[in-house]
């Protein structure tokens, strides 16, 4: 079974797994923040990820704004779009069952993807890497840009975890979800905080889209292709668990990469096998109960 597996192939697939895991972790993180602090099932997360990539592509091709500028501009634009979505779509149904937010955001996905597909077509659009080249480690070739994606995503993910779990602002966010009337007694505008929370989670999706643009082709379906995996990651880690989303995202990426080495036919199925076992053994998620607002 293990005959013919070279060190280069093994470490190459681990690298691919880390890259995929970086996107899984970042998107799952945004989804977990929105659900954990707002109790909203944001099915539009993949479309918002796609918008981040398209905004980066448009900034470069229409306005000449390079990748490094788009890295800051695109998440802000996607976050602002999220604010509009939260006010117009989610706030009127905030006191209803989770199913309503899922259906509403799913409808938003269909509209967003349909408009983008009508404007740009279904064919993927190229986006050149801002960091060409790489370094030869002897056993594998490490592209600079992919190394940057892995390191940057780790910094963003764990920086966000520290912000939410270990700062006063994060304490206010968690308290606003559990006891909003107490938070309002301190003079804090809870509805505005909730809106900004959604914008922040959506902005993380947009940031992931910018990071993905030079690696994957920019296309209207790039977010939809990821969403089933992202929801599986969130379920395995625990719905609303920030740390669970991050760790499970990277873990699933690496497991997926290693599966392609040892049993390629199961690479697309392994995450769902893990999800089934996780639901059987720990229905609330592997990391449920680890954080204060859980």
Short mmCIF file of C-alpha atoms in Angstrom, two decimals, residues 58-263:
data_model
loop_
_atom_site.label_atom_id
_atom_site.label_comp_id
_atom_site.label_asym_id
_atom_site.label_seq_id
_atom_site.Cartn_x
_atom_site.Cartn_y
_atom_site.Cartn_z
CA UNK A 58 -11.71 43.94 -10.22
CA UNK A 59 -9.44 46.27 -8.24
CA UNK A 60 -6.44 44.94 -10.15
CA UNK A 61 -7.94 44.86 -13.64
CA UNK A 62 -10.10 48.00 -13.54
CA UNK A 63 -8.35 50.29 -11.07
CA UNK A 64 -4.80 48.96 -11.08
CA UNK A 65 -4.84 48.31 -7.33
CA UNK A 66 -2.32 45.52 -6.62
CA UNK A 67 -2.83 42.50 -4.41
CA UNK A 68 -1.44 44.16 -1.28
CA UNK A 69 -3.97 46.98 -1.53
CA UNK A 70 -6.81 44.57 -2.26
CA UNK A 71 -5.83 42.58 0.83
CA UNK A 72 -7.13 45.47 2.94
CA UNK A 73 -9.76 47.02 0.66
CA UNK A 74 -11.69 43.89 -0.38
CA UNK A 75 -12.47 42.61 3.16
CA UNK A 76 -13.70 46.09 4.14
CA UNK A 77 -15.97 46.25 1.08
CA UNK A 78 -17.31 42.72 1.73
CA UNK A 79 -17.80 43.61 5.40
CA UNK A 80 -19.77 46.72 4.40
CA UNK A 81 -21.89 44.52 2.14
CA UNK A 82 -22.44 42.28 5.15
CA UNK A 83 -23.69 45.25 7.16
CA UNK A 84 -26.33 45.91 4.50
CA UNK A 85 -27.32 42.22 4.49
CA UNK A 86 -27.62 42.16 8.26
CA UNK A 87 -29.82 45.26 8.36
CA UNK A 88 -32.09 44.36 5.45
CA UNK A 89 -32.31 40.55 5.63
CA UNK A 90 -31.20 39.17 8.99
CA UNK A 91 -32.36 41.75 11.51
CA UNK A 92 -36.09 41.42 10.64
CA UNK A 93 -35.89 37.66 11.32
CA UNK A 94 -33.42 37.68 14.21
CA UNK A 95 -35.95 36.34 16.73
CA UNK A 96 -37.13 33.48 14.52
CA UNK A 97 -35.80 29.92 14.25
CA UNK A 98 -32.29 29.33 12.79
CA UNK A 99 -33.91 27.80 9.71
CA UNK A 100 -35.15 31.23 8.60
CA UNK A 101 -31.66 32.74 8.57
CA UNK A 102 -30.35 29.72 6.67
CA UNK A 103 -33.08 30.04 4.01
CA UNK A 104 -32.67 33.81 3.78
CA UNK A 105 -28.89 33.63 3.32
CA UNK A 106 -29.27 30.74 0.86
CA UNK A 107 -31.58 32.97 -1.22
CA UNK A 108 -28.90 35.69 -1.04
CA UNK A 109 -26.35 33.17 -2.39
CA UNK A 110 -28.49 32.43 -5.42
CA UNK A 111 -28.95 36.11 -6.16
CA UNK A 112 -25.28 37.05 -5.66
CA UNK A 113 -23.91 34.14 -7.69
CA UNK A 114 -26.49 34.69 -10.43
CA UNK A 115 -25.56 38.37 -10.79
CA UNK A 116 -21.82 37.66 -10.82
CA UNK A 117 -22.25 34.81 -13.32
CA UNK A 118 -24.34 37.04 -15.60
CA UNK A 119 -21.66 39.75 -15.53
CA UNK A 120 -18.48 37.66 -15.72
CA UNK A 121 -19.62 34.26 -16.96
CA UNK A 122 -18.88 30.87 -15.43
CA UNK A 123 -15.30 30.53 -16.65
CA UNK A 124 -12.61 31.10 -14.05
CA UNK A 125 -10.56 34.30 -14.26
CA UNK A 126 -6.79 34.25 -13.61
CA UNK A 127 -5.07 36.33 -10.92
CA UNK A 128 -1.27 36.39 -10.98
CA UNK A 129 0.67 35.55 -7.83
CA UNK A 130 2.09 38.61 -6.05
CA UNK A 131 5.00 36.50 -4.76
CA UNK A 132 6.37 34.44 -7.65
CA UNK A 133 9.02 31.81 -7.14
CA UNK A 134 9.85 29.84 -4.08
CA UNK A 135 12.54 27.95 -2.20
CA UNK A 136 13.83 24.43 -2.82
CA UNK A 137 13.93 22.55 0.48
CA UNK A 138 15.54 19.50 -1.06
CA UNK A 139 12.60 17.17 -0.50
CA UNK A 140 10.06 19.60 -2.00
CA UNK A 141 9.63 23.01 -3.63
CA UNK A 142 7.93 25.60 -1.40
CA UNK A 143 6.25 28.45 -3.35
CA UNK A 144 6.61 31.77 -1.53
CA UNK A 145 2.97 32.73 -1.95
CA UNK A 146 1.61 29.49 -0.53
CA UNK A 147 3.95 29.84 2.45
CA UNK A 148 2.63 33.38 2.92
CA UNK A 149 -0.98 32.16 2.87
CA UNK A 150 -0.34 29.54 5.55
CA UNK A 151 1.56 31.92 7.86
CA UNK A 152 -0.85 34.83 7.36
CA UNK A 153 -3.93 32.68 7.96
CA UNK A 154 -2.45 31.31 11.19
CA UNK A 155 -1.76 34.85 12.43
CA UNK A 156 -5.28 36.03 11.50
CA UNK A 157 -7.07 32.99 12.94
CA UNK A 158 -5.31 32.87 16.29
CA UNK A 159 -5.25 36.67 16.54
CA UNK A 160 -9.03 36.63 16.14
CA UNK A 161 -9.32 33.89 18.76
CA UNK A 162 -7.32 35.96 21.26
CA UNK A 163 -9.42 39.04 20.45
CA UNK A 164 -12.71 37.27 21.13
CA UNK A 165 -11.68 35.05 24.03
CA UNK A 166 -9.15 37.16 25.93
CA UNK A 167 -10.06 40.85 25.54
CA UNK A 168 -12.69 43.12 27.02
CA UNK A 169 -14.24 43.63 23.57
CA UNK A 170 -14.64 39.87 23.18
CA UNK A 171 -16.25 39.72 26.61
CA UNK A 172 -18.79 42.35 25.55
CA UNK A 173 -19.53 40.38 22.38
CA UNK A 174 -20.16 37.15 24.28
CA UNK A 175 -22.24 38.94 26.90
CA UNK A 176 -24.31 40.66 24.19
CA UNK A 177 -25.26 37.22 22.88
CA UNK A 178 -26.26 35.83 26.30
CA UNK A 179 -27.54 38.84 28.30
CA UNK A 180 -28.03 41.81 25.94
CA UNK A 181 -30.04 43.78 28.50
CA UNK A 182 -27.08 43.83 30.90
CA UNK A 183 -24.69 44.99 28.20
CA UNK A 184 -27.12 47.75 27.19
CA UNK A 185 -27.21 48.93 30.81
CA UNK A 186 -23.54 49.88 30.39
CA UNK A 187 -24.49 52.21 27.54
CA UNK A 188 -23.36 49.87 24.75
CA UNK A 189 -25.39 49.80 21.55
CA UNK A 190 -26.04 46.05 21.25
CA UNK A 191 -27.72 46.11 17.79
CA UNK A 192 -24.75 48.02 16.40
CA UNK A 193 -22.35 45.55 18.03
CA UNK A 194 -24.26 42.65 16.48
CA UNK A 195 -24.11 44.31 13.05
CA UNK A 196 -20.37 44.86 13.37
CA UNK A 197 -19.92 41.25 14.49
CA UNK A 198 -21.60 40.02 11.33
CA UNK A 199 -19.54 42.44 9.23
CA UNK A 200 -16.36 41.15 10.86
CA UNK A 201 -17.24 37.51 10.21
CA UNK A 202 -18.15 38.35 6.61
CA UNK A 203 -14.93 40.35 6.25
CA UNK A 204 -12.96 37.23 7.19
CA UNK A 205 -14.67 35.41 4.33
CA UNK A 206 -13.75 38.27 1.97
CA UNK A 207 -10.16 38.14 3.21
CA UNK A 208 -10.08 34.43 2.48
CA UNK A 209 -11.29 35.17 -1.05
CA UNK A 210 -8.43 37.61 -1.65
CA UNK A 211 -5.92 35.02 -0.41
CA UNK A 212 -7.48 32.38 -2.68
CA UNK A 213 -7.52 34.50 -5.86
CA UNK A 214 -3.88 33.82 -6.91
CA UNK A 215 -4.15 30.10 -6.08
CA UNK A 216 -7.55 29.14 -7.48
CA UNK A 217 -9.25 30.68 -10.48
CA UNK A 218 -11.71 33.42 -9.57
CA UNK A 219 -15.16 32.07 -10.47
CA UNK A 220 -18.78 32.50 -9.31
CA UNK A 221 -18.92 28.92 -7.99
CA UNK A 222 -15.68 28.97 -5.99
CA UNK A 223 -17.54 29.61 -2.72
CA UNK A 224 -20.31 27.09 -3.29
CA UNK A 225 -17.75 24.36 -3.89
CA UNK A 226 -16.32 24.99 -0.41
CA UNK A 227 -19.44 25.50 1.69
CA UNK A 228 -20.33 21.84 2.28
CA UNK A 229 -16.79 21.21 3.55
CA UNK A 230 -16.85 24.37 5.68
CA UNK A 231 -20.13 23.40 7.34
CA UNK A 232 -18.69 19.94 8.01
CA UNK A 233 -15.63 21.53 9.64
CA UNK A 234 -17.83 23.71 11.86
CA UNK A 235 -19.98 20.73 12.86
CA UNK A 236 -16.90 18.63 13.71
CA UNK A 237 -15.32 21.42 15.76
CA UNK A 238 -18.58 22.43 17.42
CA UNK A 239 -21.13 24.97 16.18
CA UNK A 240 -19.98 28.37 17.36
CA UNK A 241 -16.65 27.14 18.77
CA UNK A 242 -13.94 29.59 17.68
CA UNK A 243 -10.99 27.39 18.63
CA UNK A 244 -12.78 24.33 17.25
CA UNK A 245 -13.22 25.97 13.84
CA UNK A 246 -9.55 26.91 13.63
CA UNK A 247 -8.01 23.63 14.78
CA UNK A 248 -10.48 21.45 12.88
CA UNK A 249 -9.94 23.46 9.69
CA UNK A 250 -6.19 22.83 9.67
CA UNK A 251 -6.60 19.23 10.83
CA UNK A 252 -9.10 18.40 8.09
CA UNK A 253 -6.88 20.00 5.45
CA UNK A 254 -3.88 17.90 6.49
CA UNK A 255 -5.92 14.68 6.78
CA UNK A 256 -7.39 15.35 3.33
CA UNK A 257 -3.90 15.87 1.90
CA UNK A 258 -2.51 12.69 3.47
CA UNK A 259 -5.51 10.70 2.26
CA UNK A 260 -4.63 11.71 -1.31
CA UNK A 261 -1.25 10.05 -0.77
CA UNK A 262 -2.36 6.78 0.80
CA UNK A 263 -5.89 6.32 -0.56
#
